[in-house]
CSV table of C-alpha atoms in Angstrom, one decimal:
chain,number,residue,atom,x,y,z
A,23,LYS,CA,17.5,77.8,239.2
A,24,GLY,CA,20.3,79.6,241.0
A,25,LEU,CA,21.9,78.7,244.3
A,26,ARG,CA,19.9,81.4,246.1
A,27,THR,CA,16.6,80.7,244.4
A,28,LYS,CA,14.3,78.8,246.9
A,29,TYR,CA,10.8,77.4,246.6
A,30,ASP,CA,8.4,78.8,249.2
A,31,LYS,CA,5.5,76.5,249.7
A,32,ARG,CA,3.4,79.3,251.4
A,33,VAL,CA,3.3,81.3,248.1
A,34,GLU,CA,3.8,78.2,245.9
A,35,SER,CA,6.5,79.9,243.8
A,36,CYS,CA,10.3,80.2,243.5
A,37,ILE,CA,11.9,83.3,245.1
A,38,ASN,CA,15.1,84.6,243.5
A,39,GLU,CA,17.7,85.5,246.1
A,40,PHE,CA,15.4,84.3,248.9
A,41,ASP,CA,16.3,85.9,252.2
A,42,HIS,CA,13.4,84.9,254.5
A,43,PHE,CA,9.6,84.7,254.8
A,44,CYS,CA,8.2,87.7,256.8
A,45,ASP,CA,5.3,86.7,258.9
A,46,PHE,CA,4.3,90.3,259.6
A,47,MET,CA,3.8,91.0,255.9
A,48,TYR,CA,3.0,87.4,255.1
A,49,ALA,CA,5.3,87.6,252.1
A,50,PRO,CA,8.7,86.3,251.1
A,51,VAL,CA,11.6,88.7,251.0
A,52,GLY,CA,13.9,88.2,248.0
A,53,ARG,CA,15.5,90.0,245.1
A,54,GLY,CA,12.3,91.9,244.2
A,55,ASN,CA,11.7,93.5,247.6
A,56,HIS,CA,14.8,93.0,249.7
A,57,ARG,CA,16.0,96.6,249.4
A,58,VAL,CA,12.6,98.0,250.2
A,59,PHE,CA,12.4,95.7,253.2
A,60,VAL,CA,15.7,96.9,254.5
A,61,CYS,CA,14.7,100.6,254.0
A,62,HIS,CA,11.4,99.8,255.8
A,63,CYS,CA,13.4,98.2,258.8
A,64,CYS,CA,15.7,101.3,259.0
A,65,ALA,CA,12.7,103.7,258.9
A,66,GLN,CA,10.8,101.7,261.5
A,67,THR,CA,13.9,101.7,263.8
A,68,VAL,CA,14.1,105.5,263.6
A,69,VAL,CA,10.3,106.0,264.1
A,70,LEU,CA,10.3,103.6,267.1
A,71,TRP,CA,13.3,105.3,268.6
A,72,VAL,CA,11.7,108.8,268.3
A,73,GLY,CA,8.5,107.4,270.0
A,74,TRP,CA,10.5,105.8,272.7
A,75,TYR,CA,12.5,108.9,273.4
A,76,MET,CA,9.4,111.1,273.5
A,77,CYS,CA,7.8,108.8,276.1
A,78,PHE,CA,11.0,108.6,278.1
A,79,SER,CA,11.4,112.4,278.1
A,80,TRP,CA,7.8,112.8,279.3
A,81,LEU,CA,8.2,110.3,282.1
A,82,LEU,CA,11.5,111.9,283.1
A,83,GLU,CA,9.9,115.3,283.3
A,84,LEU,CA,7.0,114.0,285.3
A,85,LEU,CA,9.4,112.3,287.7
A,86,THR,CA,11.5,115.5,288.0
A,87,VAL,CA,8.4,117.5,288.9
A,88,GLN,CA,7.4,114.9,291.5
A,89,LYS,CA,10.8,115.0,293.1
A,90,GLU,CA,10.7,118.8,293.3
A,91,THR,CA,7.1,118.7,294.8
A,92,HIS,CA,7.8,115.9,297.2
A,93,PRO,CA,11.5,115.7,297.9
A,94,GLU,CA,11.1,113.5,300.9
A,95,ALA,CA,9.6,110.7,298.9
A,96,THR,CA,11.7,107.8,297.6
A,97,VAL,CA,12.2,106.8,294.0
A,98,PHE,CA,9.9,103.8,294.4
A,99,ALA,CA,7.2,106.1,295.8
A,100,HIS,CA,7.6,108.4,292.8
A,101,SER,CA,7.5,105.5,290.4
A,102,GLY,CA,4.3,104.1,292.0
A,103,THR,CA,2.7,107.5,291.7
A,104,LEU,CA,3.5,107.7,288.0
A,105,LEU,CA,2.2,104.1,287.5
A,106,TYR,CA,-1.1,105.1,289.1
A,107,SER,CA,-1.5,108.5,287.5
A,108,HIS,CA,-0.2,107.7,284.0
A,109,PRO,CA,-0.7,104.0,283.3
A,110,LEU,CA,-1.3,104.4,279.6
A,111,LEU,CA,1.9,106.4,279.1
A,112,ILE,CA,3.9,103.7,280.9
A,113,PHE,CA,2.2,101.0,278.9
A,114,ILE,CA,3.0,102.8,275.6
A,115,PHE,CA,6.6,103.3,276.8
A,116,LEU,CA,7.0,99.5,277.4
A,117,ILE,CA,5.5,98.8,274.0
A,118,TYR,CA,7.9,101.1,272.3
A,119,THR,CA,10.8,99.6,274.2
A,120,GLY,CA,10.0,96.0,273.2
A,121,ALA,CA,9.2,97.0,269.6
A,122,PHE,CA,12.4,99.1,269.2
A,123,LEU,CA,14.7,96.4,270.6
A,124,PHE,CA,13.1,93.8,268.2
A,125,VAL,CA,13.2,96.0,265.1
A,126,PHE,CA,16.7,97.3,265.9
A,127,ALA,CA,18.0,93.7,266.2
A,128,LEU,CA,16.3,92.8,262.9
A,129,THR,CA,17.8,95.8,261.2
A,130,GLU,CA,21.2,95.0,262.5
A,131,TYR,CA,20.9,91.4,261.3
A,132,GLN,CA,19.9,92.6,257.8
A,133,ILE,CA,22.8,95.1,257.7
A,134,THR,CA,25.3,92.4,258.7
A,135,GLY,CA,24.0,90.2,256.0
A,136,ILE,CA,24.5,92.9,253.4
A,137,LEU,CA,28.0,93.6,254.6
A,138,PHE,CA,29.0,89.9,254.3
A,139,ASN,CA,26.7,89.1,251.4
A,140,LEU,CA,24.8,86.4,253.2
A,141,THR,CA,21.1,85.9,253.3
A,142,THR,CA,19.1,85.1,256.5
A,143,ASN,CA,18.2,81.7,255.1
A,144,GLU,CA,21.9,80.9,254.5
A,145,ARG,CA,23.0,82.0,257.9
A,146,ILE,CA,20.3,79.8,259.5
A,147,ASN,CA,20.6,76.8,257.3
A,148,LYS,CA,24.3,77.0,256.4
A,149,LYS,CA,25.0,73.4,257.2
A,150,ARG,CA,22.6,72.3,254.5
A,151,TYR,CA,24.4,74.0,251.6
A,152,ALA,CA,27.5,72.3,250.3
A,153,HIS,CA,28.7,75.3,248.4
A,154,PHE,CA,29.6,77.1,251.7
A,155,TRP,CA,32.0,74.4,252.8
A,156,ARG,CA,35.4,73.4,251.6
A,157,THR,CA,37.6,70.6,252.9
A,158,ILE,CA,41.1,71.7,254.0
A,159,GLU,CA,44.0,70.0,255.6
A,160,ILE,CA,45.1,71.2,259.0
A,161,PRO,CA,48.7,71.1,260.4
A,162,ASN,CA,48.3,67.7,262.2
A,163,GLY,CA,47.4,66.0,258.9
A,164,ASP,CA,43.6,65.8,259.5
A,165,THR,CA,41.0,67.5,257.4
A,166,ARG,CA,38.2,69.8,258.4
A,167,GLN,CA,35.3,71.8,256.8
A,168,LEU,CA,36.1,75.4,256.2
A,169,PHE,CA,33.2,77.9,255.9
A,170,THR,CA,33.6,80.0,252.7
A,171,ASN,CA,31.3,82.4,251.1
A,172,PRO,CA,31.3,82.0,247.3
A,173,PHE,CA,29.1,85.1,246.9
A,174,ASP,CA,31.5,87.5,248.7
A,175,LYS,CA,32.6,90.2,246.4
A,176,GLY,CA,36.0,90.8,248.1
A,177,SER,CA,35.3,93.6,250.6
A,178,LEU,CA,32.5,95.0,252.7
A,179,TRP,CA,32.1,98.0,250.5
A,180,LEU,CA,31.8,95.9,247.3
A,181,ASN,CA,29.2,93.7,249.1
A,182,VAL,CA,27.2,96.8,250.0
A,183,LEU,CA,27.5,98.1,246.4
A,184,ASP,CA,26.4,94.8,245.1
A,185,PHE,CA,23.2,94.8,247.3
A,186,TRP,CA,22.2,98.4,246.5
A,187,TRP,CA,23.5,98.9,242.9
A,188,THR,CA,25.1,96.1,240.8
A,189,GLY,CA,22.6,93.5,241.9
A,190,THR,CA,24.7,90.4,241.3
A,191,ARG,CA,24.3,88.8,244.8
A,192,GLY,CA,23.2,85.5,243.3
A,193,GLN,CA,26.3,85.2,241.2
A,194,LYS,CA,29.5,83.5,242.5
A,195,SER,CA,32.6,85.6,242.8
A,196,LEU,CA,36.1,85.0,241.6
A,197,LYS,CA,38.2,83.2,244.1
A,198,GLN,CA,39.5,85.7,246.7
A,199,ALA,CA,42.8,85.6,248.5
A,200,PRO,CA,42.7,84.6,252.2
A,201,SER,CA,41.8,87.6,254.4
A,202,PHE,CA,41.1,88.2,258.0
A,203,ARG,CA,37.4,88.7,257.1
A,204,VAL,CA,37.3,85.1,255.7
A,205,ILE,CA,38.9,83.8,258.9
A,206,ALA,CA,36.4,85.7,261.0
A,207,LEU,CA,33.5,84.4,259.0
A,208,ASP,CA,34.8,80.9,259.4
A,209,PHE,CA,35.0,81.4,263.2
A,210,VAL,CA,31.4,82.7,263.4
A,211,PHE,CA,29.7,80.2,261.0
A,212,GLY,CA,32.3,77.4,260.9
A,213,LYS,CA,32.9,74.4,263.1
A,214,GLU,CA,36.4,74.8,264.4
A,215,SER,CA,37.4,75.3,268.0
A,216,TRP,CA,38.7,78.6,269.4
A,217,SER,CA,42.3,77.3,269.6
A,218,MET,CA,42.3,76.3,265.9
A,219,TRP,CA,40.8,79.5,264.9
A,220,TRP,CA,43.4,81.5,266.7
A,221,SER,CA,46.2,79.4,265.1
A,222,ARG,CA,44.8,80.3,261.7
A,223,ALA,CA,44.5,83.9,262.6
A,224,ARG,CA,48.1,84.0,263.9
A,225,LEU,CA,49.4,82.3,260.8
A,226,TRP,CA,47.6,84.9,258.6
A,227,LEU,CA,49.1,87.7,260.7
A,228,GLN,CA,52.5,86.2,260.4
A,229,THR,CA,52.1,86.0,256.6
A,230,ARG,CA,51.0,89.6,256.4
A,231,LYS,CA,54.0,90.7,258.5
A,232,HIS,CA,56.4,88.7,256.4
A,233,SER,CA,55.0,90.3,253.2
A,234,PHE,CA,55.4,93.8,254.7
A,235,ASP,CA,59.0,93.0,255.8
A,236,HIS,CA,59.9,92.3,252.2
A,237,VAL,CA,58.4,95.4,250.8
A,238,PRO,CA,61.3,97.4,249.1
């Protein structure tokens, strides 16, 4: 059983590279269907945006016609007239608005997980998994838990390639050199304060500047 293989009691089976359980499809999302799920989310985002834009354009056209017909009326009066004359159109527009915002957020969440090679389950339950944490010593002599991603392939592009092509998301990567991406991930998912995060980021920038200064 791999680190990303999880048992789902709702389907009573182990899911390789488990991401999350989708209540809408009532099925787990993992290695076998994760790419299809992401494509579905992207397609739904586009379809919902097109539907929202069509409703918005229609309402805007109706509002423009009303302004030209009754220029003395206020915006609230025009809106009330539209609500009375086209209630179904406004209802559908509100449905499209809510659905688009929800699916767009879901799609963005999935794309972010692909870029950083993290599953939804890992981002929600990160504190439960010891392989994401490493004990380090800080300048004052104390120790703290540093968030690290053992599945990160070294760059955003390689993580994307791993998701869509190579298919080794469940395998640990070779140890990567410290980078600003690692520092940013630790700030987002880690436990350190803002001041300590900034100290680490500043130290990394100073190290980078020092290495460039010594380039022949």
